[in-house]
Coordinates of N, CA and C in Angstrom, one line a residue:
M1 N -25.6 -85.4 -49.4 CA -26.5 -84.3 -49.5 C -25.7 -83.0 -49.6
A2 N -24.5 -83.0 -48.9 CA -23.7 -81.8 -49.0 C -23.2 -81.5 -50.4
R3 N -22.9 -82.6 -51.1 CA -22.5 -82.5 -52.5 C -23.6 -81.8 -53.3
Y4 N -24.9 -82.2 -53.1 CA -26.0 -81.6 -53.8 C -26.0 -80.1 -53.5
W5 N -26.0 -79.7 -52.3 CA -26.1 -78.2 -51.9 C -24.9 -77.4 -52.4
R6 N -23.7 -78.0 -52.5 CA -22.6 -77.3 -53.1 C -22.9 -77.1 -54.6
A7 N -23.4 -78.1 -55.2 CA -23.8 -78.0 -56.7 C -24.9 -76.9 -56.9
V8 N -25.8 -76.9 -56.0 CA -26.8 -75.8 -56.1 C -26.2 -74.4 -56.0
A9 N -25.3 -74.3 -55.0 CA -24.6 -73.0 -54.9 C -23.8 -72.6 -56.1
A10 N -23.2 -73.6 -56.7 CA -22.3 -73.4 -57.9 C -23.2 -73.4 -59.2
R11 N -24.5 -73.6 -59.1 CA -25.3 -73.7 -60.2 C -24.9 -74.8 -61.2
D12 N -24.4 -75.9 -60.6 CA -24.0 -77.1 -61.4 C -25.2 -78.0 -61.5
Y13 N -26.0 -77.8 -62.5 CA -27.2 -78.6 -62.6 C -27.0 -80.0 -63.2
S14 N -25.8 -80.4 -63.5 CA -25.5 -81.7 -63.9 C -25.6 -82.6 -62.6
I15 N -25.4 -82.0 -61.4 CA -25.5 -82.7 -60.2 C -26.8 -82.3 -59.5
A16 N -27.1 -81.0 -59.4 CA -28.3 -80.5 -58.7 C -29.4 -80.2 -59.8
N17 N -29.8 -81.2 -60.4 CA -30.8 -81.0 -61.5 C -32.2 -80.7 -60.9
V18 N -33.0 -80.0 -61.6 CA -34.3 -79.7 -61.2 C -35.3 -80.6 -61.8
T19 N -36.1 -81.3 -61.0 CA -37.1 -82.2 -61.6 C -38.5 -81.7 -61.3
A20 N -39.4 -82.0 -62.2 CA -40.8 -81.7 -61.9 C -41.5 -83.0 -62.0
G21 N -42.4 -83.3 -61.1 CA -43.1 -84.5 -61.1 C -44.3 -84.5 -62.0
Q22 N -45.0 -85.6 -62.0 CA -46.2 -85.7 -62.9 C -47.3 -84.7 -62.6
A23 N -47.3 -84.2 -61.3 CA -48.3 -83.3 -61.0 C -48.2 -82.0 -61.7
A24 N -47.0 -81.7 -62.3 CA -46.9 -80.4 -63.0 C -47.8 -80.4 -64.2
G25 N -48.2 -81.5 -64.7 CA -49.1 -81.6 -65.8 C -50.6 -81.2 -65.4
L26 N -50.8 -81.2 -64.1 CA -52.1 -80.9 -63.6 C -52.4 -79.4 -63.5
V27 N -51.3 -78.6 -63.6 CA -51.5 -77.2 -63.4 C -52.1 -76.6 -64.7
N28 N -53.3 -76.0 -64.6 CA -54.0 -75.5 -65.7 C -54.2 -74.0 -65.6
A29 N -53.8 -73.4 -64.5 CA -53.9 -71.9 -64.4 C -52.9 -71.4 -63.3
V30 N -52.5 -70.2 -63.5 CA -51.7 -69.5 -62.5 C -52.6 -68.4 -61.9
L31 N -53.0 -68.5 -60.7 CA -53.9 -67.6 -60.1 C -53.2 -66.8 -59.0
P32 N -53.7 -65.6 -58.7 CA -53.2 -64.8 -57.6 C -53.5 -65.6 -56.3
A33 N -52.7 -65.4 -55.3 CA -52.8 -66.1 -54.1 C -54.2 -65.8 -53.4
A34 N -54.6 -64.6 -53.5 CA -55.9 -64.3 -52.9 C -57.0 -65.1 -53.5
D35 N -57.0 -65.4 -54.8 CA -58.0 -66.2 -55.5 C -57.9 -67.7 -55.0
V36 N -56.7 -68.2 -54.8 CA -56.5 -69.5 -54.4 C -57.1 -69.7 -53.0
I37 N -56.8 -68.7 -52.1 CA -57.3 -68.8 -50.7 C -58.8 -68.7 -50.7
T38 N -59.3 -67.8 -51.4 CA -60.8 -67.6 -51.5 C -61.4 -68.9 -52.0
G39 N -60.9 -69.5 -53.0 CA -61.4 -70.8 -53.5 C -61.4 -71.9 -52.5
M40 N -60.2 -72.0 -51.7 CA -60.1 -73.0 -50.7 C -61.1 -72.8 -49.6
A41 N -61.3 -71.5 -49.2 CA -62.3 -71.2 -48.1 C -63.7 -71.6 -48.6
Q42 N -64.0 -71.2 -49.8 CA -65.4 -71.6 -50.3 C -65.6 -73.1 -50.4
Q43 N -64.6 -73.8 -50.8 CA -64.7 -75.3 -50.9 C -64.8 -75.8 -49.5
A44 N -64.1 -75.3 -48.5 CA -64.1 -75.8 -47.1 C -65.5 -75.5 -46.6
A45 N -66.1 -74.4 -46.8 CA -67.4 -74.0 -46.3 C -68.5 -75.0 -46.9
R46 N -68.4 -75.3 -48.2 CA -69.3 -76.2 -48.9 C -69.2 -77.6 -48.2
T47 N -67.9 -78.0 -48.0 CA -67.7 -79.4 -47.4 C -68.3 -79.5 -46.0
L48 N -68.0 -78.4 -45.2 CA -68.5 -78.4 -43.8 C -70.0 -78.4 -43.8
T49 N -70.6 -77.6 -44.7 CA -72.1 -77.5 -44.8 C -72.7 -78.9 -45.1
A50 N -72.0 -79.6 -46.1 CA -72.5 -80.9 -46.5 C -72.4 -81.9 -45.4
M51 N -71.3 -81.8 -44.7 CA -71.0 -82.8 -43.6 C -72.0 -82.6 -42.4
R52 N -72.5 -81.3 -42.2 CA -73.4 -81.0 -41.2 C -74.8 -81.7 -41.5
A53 N -75.1 -81.8 -42.8 CA -76.4 -82.4 -43.2 C -76.4 -83.9 -43.0
V54 N -75.2 -84.5 -42.8 CA -75.1 -86.0 -42.7 C -75.5 -86.5 -41.3

């Protein structure tokens, strides 16, 4: 692990390569943080309301 962090510090990306997983393909928008939080809060409220009805 130390070798990796030395490579990061030296910007040696042959050792400290940057990888992106399959989830990167799921990104379809870049939103402001406030919009993300608002959307999460709205979704949580809908979920809790639906659970209350069960």
